[in-house]
Amino acid sequence: MPKPKQPEQTSSGISRRDFFKSSTVGAVSTALVSGVHGEGSSVEVLGPGEVGIKLNVNGKTRRLRVEPRVTLLDALRSELDVTGAKKVCDRSTCGACTVLLDGKPVYACSVLAVEAQDKQIVTVEGLGTPEKMHPVQKAFVENDAQQCGFCTPGFVVACAAFLEKHPNPDIEDLKKGLGGNLCRCGTYDGIKKAVKQVAAEGGINA
Amino acid sequence: MPEYNWPEAEKRSRIGNRKTRLDGPVKVTGKAEYTYDVKLYGMLYAKMLTCPHAHAKIVSIDISQAEAMEGVKAIRMIQEPGAEIQWADDEIVAVAAETEDIARDALKAIKVEYEVLDHFVDDENKDAAPVVNPAQEEVTGDPDAAFANAAFVSEGFYGARVIAHACLESHGDVAVWDDDEHLTVFASTQAVSSLPGQFADGLGIPAANVRVICQHVGGGFGSKFSADRWGIECARLAKIAGRPVKLMLERDAEIHVAGGRPSSYAKIKTAADKDGNIVGWASESWGTGGPAGTGSPPVPYVWQIPNRRHQHSSIPTNIGPSRAWRAPNHPQACFLTMSALEDLAAKVGMDPLDFVLKNIALTGTRSQNYADELKIGADLIGWKHHWHPRGQAGDGPVKRGLGLALHTWGGRGHQSNCELVIHADSSVEIKLGSQDLGTGTRTVIALVVADTFGLTADDITVRIGDSRYPASGASGGSTTVGGVSSAARRASLVALEQLLGRIAPELEAKPEDLEVINSTIRVKGDHSKSLSWKEATALLGVSTITATGQHPGPGRLDDSGVAGIQMADVSVDTETGVVSINKMVAVQDCGLIIDLMTAESQVHGALIMGIAYSLAEERVMDPVTGTLLNGDMEFYKLPGIGDVGELVVHMMTGPGYDERGVIGLGEPPVVSPGAAISNAVANAIGVRVPYLPLTPDRVLEALGKGGAA
Ligand code: FES
Ligand code: FES
């Protein structure tokens, strides 16, 4: 069965999904108080209704409308169809949702989409493709660091960030630096080997 | 008809090598699409209202407010007033709405009235259980006489708590009706070919009208064989709304209702004669897997102790339902048995390695395998160097200890059918309604076909994960590799015979005088006469070669029954009670290994999963409310990369193993860790910590009762 995907953004910046959403949650939309500046303060108050935002995801600017309470992870997955990062715990425990925000690894389930504006967001898809893998991705494959693969996107991103900071990690660095991601299938041994291999082969920019 | 067998060792070009998995690249780049990632145009999101009480009767349900909410597109009462609920988090009403948030808001608008009933979740406390279902006592030999005449008797209590499956991709589906009678389901499942029948049953349509798709699944471990009530409801919501619906379980439900390994508690008495021969066993066990209680763990496990008595009681509780957890009942039985025997060895005053080897004949037909594996394991962990008598771990607060355990499993191949096509452009595809749980199923199938055709695994297109392909068994009980590899081998041999028949005249030879090697078909003994695979298949013109393969079938390609041993080296901080793993060694056989790399990964993964249930995992129930206290990943603990120590895996291969054929590997290595780690802790601190998991509080409590603090 052909699986129709959500159409991409139209040139007007409004996708069919946005149209669809705003027509069905009209009651919520009337409560929109976007961009209200508090008196005598420079703090911008957003919401509670949808606001238009721009996210830079894997080098591309994407426009979308989200309620301010929407997390970066939900925005990526549900609004932008960037589904590499996974939601498992939804509360900063498992690391399955790890993405880079201006080069720093963050749990996308615990960052609001509105907070990620004006930052460079890199997901696992932005690191490499099956045809042109990032050194970490290649090392994961070569060391069989994935089984079911559900934790893998988060781990790949975490490892890339970790190796950037620790080009020659020792085991203690590794334990601490990658302790924020969990795997149920038990791929830690392959991940350790993959990290060591990347370090030995000249790092993530080799 | 070809001869159905595996190639001799020197003729294997691909089988037994280390091949990286075929779906590695899509997994590491985020391209692998899981059910959780599926998004269809117009798709609605469903959520379920669950029961807050561990035991209750539904008095009334009012969905009128939720129905009237903007964006709510379908509501289903899963259970009606009058229904008796047996565990908290059981599903009551399902709502499909335009967004997850609207669905959540709608749940809050539903009013359910309950009559709350008494609950029981304290499963260890058999005497307090409202219902106890005792099974018939089993007796072999004369245990009374054996205990009366024994030189050494050891007695103890041991208990393994209920744990969850905790798949990272929760259970769930995306359902879409193609028309009123035809349904497509994207399912997170271990059973692609059996799900259409289950959905058909639930929905009253023919199985032929249901298609199930699952390309990748984020963990199963025995919990994803069923269409499940929520799957059927997802399809019903989709039908009511006339739109696709996605329903994935929330994390707390995943931990509480979508899986569970029954608990096992036992009082065990063992006896040995003055030379350290095991002569007697007496045990009384109980446990729960929810309202149905649970069956007896097979104890004594592996050991055929001549004089033995066992009695089990099943305890119905409101702890939540259970499902087949990787190697059902074996990890618990292994923990109970190997802990009790290690305690007996300590009573006798023997090194448990010597004790086990001395009694190894009691392990039956595979005793020689165990003995061989124990020797290899002992070398790999430095047993003779590091072992010390129980509790003599020296001064200082951190004590080190060693422990061992052994296990078995069947692992014969399940029923499997496949269709293989050789195309004239040289490409080869094979289709099976199987699934790859991350075990390497795709890769194994490709290697078998590639080996038979003299090609590489990357030359083979493996199509699985769709119920439109020939039916193949569910992936459970370590049955997949034997089933799919045997079916694929048979189909490949038939197809090759046909191909060679077609091209033999071209090479002026008889088909039986041809061989395939390195993408070339050539005449045996006259290599000048050859065709490349491409040239050979081009001769097919506008036709293809299509062959089917089945398992079971002619020839002996699979087998059943493995032996494995594991050893653990741990350190216990006697001030904090924290157990850390220094090293674990696993020595495992599984017949003919198709892909050494993914086979080793299975064992590594099992060791880590074993460390998890030994040190951290358990469903913590609130005795007052009967609800689950740790339905999240902060408190349903899993070890991280720094918690697993050094892992050494040794696979038994070569003569004596390979000729048995293919045997499954998913279950056996997850059986022993609990016992091996518990024994290592007892060796380190001089006292048995009776429970799994070995949490710091339990270690400290055991130390408080004695030991080398
Ligand atoms: S989903 Fe974000 S940390 Fe688990
Ligand atoms: S590979 Fe399955 S959770 Fe990590």
Short mmCIF file of N, CA, C and O in Angstrom, two decimals, chain B residues 213-315:
data_model
loop_
_atom_site.label_atom_id
_atom_site.label_comp_id
_atom_site.label_asym_id
_atom_site.label_seq_id
_atom_site.Cartn_x
_atom_site.Cartn_y
_atom_site.Cartn_z
N ILE B 213 2.38 -5.04 8.46
CA ILE B 213 3.71 -4.61 8.03
C ILE B 213 4.55 -4.25 9.25
O ILE B 213 4.06 -3.54 10.16
N CYS B 214 5.76 -4.75 9.30
CA CYS B 214 6.69 -4.37 10.37
C CYS B 214 8.11 -4.52 9.85
O CYS B 214 8.65 -5.62 9.83
N GLN B 215 8.69 -3.43 9.41
CA GLN B 215 10.05 -3.50 8.89
C GLN B 215 11.09 -3.53 10.01
O GLN B 215 12.10 -4.19 9.90
N HIS B 216 10.83 -2.76 11.04
CA HIS B 216 11.77 -2.71 12.18
C HIS B 216 10.95 -2.66 13.45
O HIS B 216 9.90 -2.04 13.48
N VAL B 217 11.44 -3.32 14.48
CA VAL B 217 10.72 -3.31 15.75
C VAL B 217 11.71 -2.97 16.87
O VAL B 217 12.79 -3.56 16.95
N GLY B 218 11.30 -2.02 17.70
CA GLY B 218 12.20 -1.54 18.75
C GLY B 218 12.12 -2.36 20.01
O GLY B 218 11.83 -1.86 21.09
N GLY B 219 12.42 -3.64 19.88
CA GLY B 219 12.45 -4.54 21.04
C GLY B 219 11.14 -5.31 21.19
O GLY B 219 10.06 -4.81 20.88
N GLY B 220 11.27 -6.55 21.66
CA GLY B 220 10.09 -7.40 21.85
C GLY B 220 10.33 -8.31 23.05
O GLY B 220 9.59 -8.29 24.02
N PHE B 221 11.38 -9.12 22.96
CA PHE B 221 11.83 -9.98 24.07
C PHE B 221 10.76 -10.95 24.55
O PHE B 221 10.81 -11.42 25.69
N GLY B 222 9.78 -11.21 23.68
CA GLY B 222 8.72 -12.15 24.05
C GLY B 222 7.39 -11.49 24.34
O GLY B 222 6.40 -12.17 24.58
N SER B 223 7.36 -10.15 24.28
CA SER B 223 6.12 -9.45 24.68
C SER B 223 5.27 -9.02 23.49
O SER B 223 4.23 -8.42 23.66
N LYS B 224 5.73 -9.30 22.25
CA LYS B 224 5.01 -8.75 21.10
C LYS B 224 4.55 -9.82 20.12
O LYS B 224 4.86 -9.76 18.93
N PHE B 225 3.83 -10.81 20.64
CA PHE B 225 3.29 -11.86 19.76
C PHE B 225 1.83 -11.64 19.41
O PHE B 225 1.29 -12.32 18.57
N SER B 226 1.18 -10.74 20.13
CA SER B 226 -0.27 -10.66 20.04
C SER B 226 -0.71 -9.37 19.34
O SER B 226 -0.03 -8.35 19.38
N ALA B 227 -1.90 -9.45 18.70
CA ALA B 227 -2.51 -8.23 18.14
C ALA B 227 -2.90 -7.31 19.29
O ALA B 227 -2.93 -6.09 19.13
N ASP B 228 -3.17 -7.90 20.44
CA ASP B 228 -3.49 -7.17 21.66
C ASP B 228 -4.81 -6.41 21.56
O ASP B 228 -5.23 -5.99 20.50
N ARG B 229 -5.41 -6.25 22.71
CA ARG B 229 -6.69 -5.54 22.75
C ARG B 229 -6.54 -4.14 22.17
O ARG B 229 -7.40 -3.66 21.45
N TRP B 230 -5.41 -3.48 22.47
CA TRP B 230 -5.26 -2.11 21.98
C TRP B 230 -5.08 -2.09 20.46
O TRP B 230 -5.44 -1.10 19.82
N GLY B 231 -4.54 -3.17 19.91
CA GLY B 231 -4.40 -3.23 18.45
C GLY B 231 -5.75 -3.32 17.78
O GLY B 231 -6.04 -2.62 16.80
N ILE B 232 -6.60 -4.18 18.31
CA ILE B 232 -7.95 -4.33 17.78
C ILE B 232 -8.72 -3.01 17.92
O ILE B 232 -9.42 -2.56 17.01
N GLU B 233 -8.57 -2.39 19.09
CA GLU B 233 -9.27 -1.11 19.32
C GLU B 233 -8.77 -0.02 18.38
O GLU B 233 -9.54 0.82 17.92
N CYS B 234 -7.49 -0.05 18.10
CA CYS B 234 -6.92 0.93 17.17
C CYS B 234 -7.60 0.79 15.81
O CYS B 234 -8.00 1.77 15.18
N ALA B 235 -7.77 -0.46 15.37
CA ALA B 235 -8.43 -0.71 14.08
C ALA B 235 -9.89 -0.27 14.14
O ALA B 235 -10.43 0.30 13.18
N ARG B 236 -10.54 -0.52 15.25
CA ARG B 236 -11.95 -0.11 15.37
C ARG B 236 -12.09 1.41 15.34
O ARG B 236 -13.00 1.94 14.71
N LEU B 237 -11.19 2.08 16.05
CA LEU B 237 -11.24 3.55 16.03
C LEU B 237 -11.04 4.07 14.61
O LEU B 237 -11.72 5.01 14.17
N ALA B 238 -10.12 3.43 13.89
CA ALA B 238 -9.84 3.87 12.52
C ALA B 238 -11.08 3.69 11.64
O ALA B 238 -11.37 4.51 10.78
N LYS B 239 -11.79 2.63 11.91
CA LYS B 239 -12.99 2.37 11.11
C LYS B 239 -14.08 3.40 11.43
O LYS B 239 -14.69 3.97 10.53
N ILE B 240 -14.27 3.67 12.72
CA ILE B 240 -15.30 4.65 13.11
C ILE B 240 -14.97 6.02 12.52
O ILE B 240 -15.83 6.70 11.98
N ALA B 241 -13.70 6.40 12.63
CA ALA B 241 -13.32 7.75 12.20
C ALA B 241 -13.17 7.85 10.69
O ALA B 241 -13.16 8.94 10.14
N GLY B 242 -12.99 6.71 10.04
CA GLY B 242 -12.73 6.75 8.60
C GLY B 242 -11.38 7.35 8.29
O GLY B 242 -11.15 7.91 7.21
N ARG B 243 -10.48 7.27 9.24
CA ARG B 243 -9.12 7.84 9.06
C ARG B 243 -8.12 6.89 9.69
O ARG B 243 -8.45 6.11 10.57
N PRO B 244 -6.85 6.95 9.25
CA PRO B 244 -5.83 6.12 9.91
C PRO B 244 -5.68 6.53 11.37
O PRO B 244 -5.85 7.71 11.70
N VAL B 245 -5.37 5.57 12.22
CA VAL B 245 -5.19 5.86 13.65
C VAL B 245 -3.90 5.23 14.13
O VAL B 245 -3.59 4.08 13.80
N LYS B 246 -3.17 6.02 14.91
CA LYS B 246 -1.96 5.49 15.56
C LYS B 246 -2.22 5.39 17.05
O LYS B 246 -2.68 6.35 17.68
N LEU B 247 -1.91 4.21 17.60
CA LEU B 247 -2.05 4.02 19.05
C LEU B 247 -0.80 3.32 19.56
O LEU B 247 -0.56 2.16 19.25
N MET B 248 0.01 4.06 20.29
CA MET B 248 1.21 3.47 20.90
C MET B 248 1.05 3.60 22.42
O MET B 248 0.57 4.62 22.91
N LEU B 249 1.49 2.59 23.15
CA LEU B 249 1.35 2.65 24.61
C LEU B 249 2.24 3.73 25.20
O LEU B 249 3.33 3.99 24.72
N GLU B 250 1.76 4.30 26.30
CA GLU B 250 2.58 5.23 27.07
C GLU B 250 3.63 4.42 27.83
O GLU B 250 3.49 3.22 28.03
N ARG B 251 4.66 5.11 28.30
CA ARG B 251 5.76 4.41 28.96
C ARG B 251 5.31 3.62 30.20
O ARG B 251 5.73 2.50 30.43
N ASP B 252 4.42 4.21 31.01
CA ASP B 252 4.01 3.50 32.23
C ASP B 252 3.25 2.22 31.87
O ASP B 252 3.45 1.17 32.48
N ALA B 253 2.43 2.28 30.84
CA ALA B 253 1.70 1.09 30.42
C ALA B 253 2.67 0.05 29.85
O ALA B 253 2.52 -1.15 30.08
N GLU B 254 3.66 0.52 29.12
CA GLU B 254 4.65 -0.40 28.55
C GLU B 254 5.29 -1.23 29.67
O GLU B 254 5.48 -2.44 29.55
N ILE B 255 5.60 -0.56 30.78
CA ILE B 255 6.25 -1.26 31.88
C ILE B 255 5.26 -2.09 32.69
O ILE B 255 5.57 -3.18 33.16
N HIS B 256 4.02 -1.62 32.78
CA HIS B 256 3.07 -2.29 33.69
C HIS B 256 2.22 -3.37 33.01
O HIS B 256 1.98 -4.42 33.59
N VAL B 257 1.74 -3.09 31.80
CA VAL B 257 0.77 -4.05 31.23
C VAL B 257 1.24 -4.75 29.96
O VAL B 257 0.61 -5.71 29.54
N ALA B 258 2.32 -4.27 29.34
CA ALA B 258 2.69 -4.84 28.04
C ALA B 258 3.82 -5.86 28.16
O ALA B 258 4.56 -6.09 27.21
N GLY B 259 3.94 -6.43 29.31
CA GLY B 259 5.00 -7.42 29.50
C GLY B 259 5.24 -7.59 30.96
O GLY B 259 4.85 -6.75 31.77
N GLY B 260 5.87 -8.69 31.32
CA GLY B 260 6.15 -8.93 32.72
C GLY B 260 6.67 -10.35 32.84
O GLY B 260 6.15 -11.25 32.20
N ARG B 261 7.72 -10.50 33.60
CA ARG B 261 8.25 -11.84 33.87
C ARG B 261 7.79 -12.24 35.25
O ARG B 261 8.05 -11.51 36.21
N PRO B 262 7.14 -13.40 35.38
CA PRO B 262 6.62 -13.78 36.69
C PRO B 262 7.71 -13.87 37.75
O PRO B 262 8.88 -14.16 37.45
N SER B 263 7.29 -13.65 38.96
CA SER B 263 8.23 -13.81 40.09
C SER B 263 8.38 -15.29 40.41
O SER B 263 7.57 -16.12 40.00
N SER B 264 9.42 -15.60 41.16
CA SER B 264 9.67 -16.98 41.60
C SER B 264 10.36 -16.93 42.95
O SER B 264 11.43 -16.32 43.08
N TYR B 265 9.72 -17.53 43.94
CA TYR B 265 10.33 -17.61 45.27
C TYR B 265 10.41 -19.07 45.64
O TYR B 265 9.55 -19.87 45.22
N ALA B 266 11.43 -19.45 46.39
CA ALA B 266 11.50 -20.86 46.78
C ALA B 266 12.28 -21.04 48.07
O ALA B 266 13.26 -20.33 48.34
N LYS B 267 11.81 -22.00 48.86
CA LYS B 267 12.59 -22.51 49.98
C LYS B 267 13.21 -23.81 49.47
O LYS B 267 12.47 -24.70 49.00
N ILE B 268 14.51 -23.89 49.54
CA ILE B 268 15.19 -25.04 48.93
C ILE B 268 16.13 -25.68 49.93
O ILE B 268 16.86 -24.99 50.66
N LYS B 269 16.11 -27.00 49.92
CA LYS B 269 17.02 -27.77 50.76
C LYS B 269 17.80 -28.69 49.82
O LYS B 269 17.19 -29.32 48.93
N THR B 270 19.10 -28.75 50.00
CA THR B 270 19.91 -29.63 49.15
C THR B 270 20.81 -30.48 50.04
O THR B 270 21.12 -30.11 51.18
N ALA B 271 21.26 -31.62 49.49
CA ALA B 271 22.10 -32.52 50.29
C ALA B 271 23.24 -33.07 49.45
O ALA B 271 23.09 -33.31 48.25
N ALA B 272 24.38 -33.27 50.12
CA ALA B 272 25.53 -33.89 49.47
C ALA B 272 26.10 -34.96 50.40
O ALA B 272 25.93 -34.87 51.63
N ASP B 273 26.78 -35.92 49.78
CA ASP B 273 27.45 -36.91 50.63
C ASP B 273 28.81 -36.37 51.05
O ASP B 273 29.19 -35.25 50.69
N LYS B 274 29.56 -37.17 51.77
CA LYS B 274 30.81 -36.64 52.36
C LYS B 274 31.85 -36.29 51.30
O LYS B 274 32.74 -35.46 51.52
N ASP B 275 31.72 -36.87 50.09
CA ASP B 275 32.67 -36.56 49.01
C ASP B 275 32.21 -35.40 48.14
O ASP B 275 32.87 -35.05 47.16
N GLY B 276 31.07 -34.84 48.47
CA GLY B 276 30.59 -33.72 47.67
C GLY B 276 29.73 -34.13 46.49
O GLY B 276 29.51 -33.32 45.58
N ASN B 277 29.21 -35.34 46.50
CA ASN B 277 28.25 -35.73 45.46
C ASN B 277 26.87 -35.22 45.86
O ASN B 277 26.45 -35.42 47.00
N ILE B 278 26.18 -34.59 44.91
CA ILE B 278 24.83 -34.08 45.19
C ILE B 278 23.88 -35.27 45.25
O ILE B 278 23.80 -36.05 44.30
N VAL B 279 23.16 -35.38 46.36
CA VAL B 279 22.29 -36.56 46.50
C VAL B 279 20.81 -36.22 46.72
O VAL B 279 19.95 -37.06 46.49
N GLY B 280 20.51 -34.99 47.14
CA GLY B 280 19.11 -34.72 47.44
C GLY B 280 18.70 -33.28 47.18
O GLY B 280 19.52 -32.35 47.29
N TRP B 281 17.44 -33.11 46.86
CA TRP B 281 16.85 -31.78 46.60
C TRP B 281 15.42 -31.78 47.10
O TRP B 281 14.66 -32.73 46.85
N ALA B 282 15.03 -30.73 47.81
CA ALA B 282 13.63 -30.56 48.19
C ALA B 282 13.29 -29.09 48.07
O ALA B 282 14.01 -28.24 48.60
N SER B 283 12.24 -28.76 47.35
CA SER B 283 11.91 -27.35 47.16
C SER B 283 10.42 -27.12 47.18
O SER B 283 9.62 -27.98 46.82
N GLU B 284 10.12 -25.92 47.63
CA GLU B 284 8.74 -25.48 47.66
C GLU B 284 8.78 -24.08 47.06
O GLU B 284 9.43 -23.19 47.59
N SER B 285 8.14 -23.92 45.89
CA SER B 285 8.22 -22.63 45.21
C SER B 285 6.86 -22.00 45.06
O SER B 285 5.83 -22.68 45.13
N TRP B 286 6.84 -20.70 44.87
CA TRP B 286 5.60 -19.98 44.57
C TRP B 286 5.96 -18.73 43.78
O TRP B 286 7.12 -18.32 43.72
N GLY B 287 4.96 -18.18 43.15
CA GLY B 287 5.21 -16.98 42.37
C GLY B 287 3.96 -16.51 41.69
O GLY B 287 2.91 -17.15 41.77
N THR B 288 4.11 -15.35 41.02
CA THR B 288 2.95 -14.78 40.35
C THR B 288 3.28 -14.23 38.99
O THR B 288 4.39 -13.75 38.75
N GLY B 289 2.32 -14.33 38.13
CA GLY B 289 2.39 -13.63 36.84
C GLY B 289 1.11 -12.85 36.67
O GLY B 289 0.65 -12.67 35.55
N GLY B 290 0.51 -12.40 37.76
CA GLY B 290 -0.74 -11.65 37.68
C GLY B 290 -1.93 -12.49 38.10
O GLY B 290 -1.78 -13.43 38.88
N PRO B 291 -3.12 -12.15 37.58
CA PRO B 291 -4.33 -12.83 38.04
C PRO B 291 -4.31 -14.33 37.77
O PRO B 291 -5.00 -15.10 38.45
N ALA B 292 -3.52 -14.75 36.80
CA ALA B 292 -3.48 -16.18 36.49
C ALA B 292 -2.42 -16.91 37.31
O ALA B 292 -2.22 -18.11 37.15
N GLY B 293 -1.74 -16.20 38.21
CA GLY B 293 -0.64 -16.85 38.94
C GLY B 293 0.49 -17.16 37.97
O GLY B 293 0.73 -16.43 37.03
N THR B 294 1.18 -18.26 38.20
CA THR B 294 2.21 -18.67 37.26
C THR B 294 2.56 -20.13 37.47
O THR B 294 2.39 -20.67 38.57
N GLY B 295 3.04 -20.77 36.40
CA GLY B 295 3.44 -22.17 36.48
C GLY B 295 4.75 -22.33 37.24
O GLY B 295 5.43 -21.35 37.57
N SER B 296 5.09 -23.57 37.50
CA SER B 296 6.30 -23.84 38.26
C SER B 296 7.55 -23.61 37.43
O SER B 296 7.61 -23.97 36.27
N PRO B 297 8.58 -23.01 38.04
CA PRO B 297 9.88 -22.99 37.36
C PRO B 297 10.41 -24.43 37.31
O PRO B 297 10.16 -25.20 38.24
N PRO B 298 11.08 -24.80 36.22
CA PRO B 298 11.58 -26.17 36.13
C PRO B 298 12.80 -26.39 37.03
O PRO B 298 13.94 -26.27 36.58
N VAL B 299 12.54 -26.71 38.31
CA VAL B 299 13.64 -26.95 39.25
C VAL B 299 13.63 -28.40 39.73
O VAL B 299 12.56 -28.99 39.79
N PRO B 300 14.76 -28.96 40.08
CA PRO B 300 16.09 -28.39 39.88
C PRO B 300 16.38 -28.27 38.39
O PRO B 300 16.08 -29.18 37.64
N TYR B 301 16.95 -27.14 38.03
CA TYR B 301 17.15 -26.77 36.64
C TYR B 301 18.43 -27.41 36.09
O TYR B 301 19.49 -27.25 36.70
N VAL B 302 18.31 -28.11 35.01
CA VAL B 302 19.40 -28.84 34.34
C VAL B 302 19.85 -30.07 35.14
O VAL B 302 20.04 -31.14 34.59
N TRP B 303 19.97 -29.91 36.44
CA TRP B 303 20.53 -30.97 37.28
C TRP B 303 19.50 -32.07 37.57
O TRP B 303 18.46 -31.79 38.16
N GLN B 304 19.81 -33.29 37.17
CA GLN B 304 18.91 -34.41 37.45
C GLN B 304 19.36 -35.08 38.76
O GLN B 304 20.00 -36.13 38.77
N ILE B 305 19.02 -34.41 39.83
CA ILE B 305 19.43 -34.89 41.15
C ILE B 305 18.62 -36.15 41.47
O ILE B 305 17.40 -36.16 41.31
N PRO B 306 19.29 -37.23 41.88
CA PRO B 306 18.61 -38.53 41.95
C PRO B 306 17.41 -38.55 42.89
O PRO B 306 16.41 -39.19 42.58
N ASN B 307 17.51 -37.90 44.02
CA ASN B 307 16.39 -37.94 44.97
C ASN B 307 15.86 -36.52 45.14
O ASN B 307 16.57 -35.66 45.66
N ARG B 308 14.66 -36.31 44.67
CA ARG B 308 14.18 -34.91 44.70
C ARG B 308 12.68 -34.84 44.89
O ARG B 308 11.92 -35.73 44.53
N ARG B 309 12.31 -33.69 45.46
CA ARG B 309 10.90 -33.42 45.72
C ARG B 309 10.69 -31.94 45.40
O ARG B 309 11.50 -31.09 45.76
N HIS B 310 9.58 -31.65 44.71
CA HIS B 310 9.28 -30.25 44.42
C HIS B 310 7.78 -30.02 44.46
O HIS B 310 7.01 -30.83 43.97
N GLN B 311 7.43 -28.90 45.02
CA GLN B 311 6.02 -28.53 45.06
C GLN B 311 5.90 -27.05 44.77
O GLN B 311 6.64 -26.24 45.32
N HIS B 312 4.98 -26.70 43.86
CA HIS B 312 4.82 -25.29 43.46
C HIS B 312 3.42 -24.80 43.75
O HIS B 312 2.45 -25.55 43.62
N SER B 313 3.32 -23.53 44.13
CA SER B 313 2.01 -22.91 44.28
C SER B 313 1.94 -21.66 43.42
O SER B 313 2.88 -20.85 43.41
N SER B 314 0.84 -21.54 42.73
CA SER B 314 0.61 -20.38 41.88
C SER B 314 -0.21 -19.36 42.67
O SER B 314 -1.21 -19.71 43.29
N ILE B 315 0.27 -18.11 42.67
CA ILE B 315 -0.39 -17.08 43.49
C ILE B 315 -1.02 -16.03 42.58
O ILE B 315 -0.31 -15.22 42.00
#
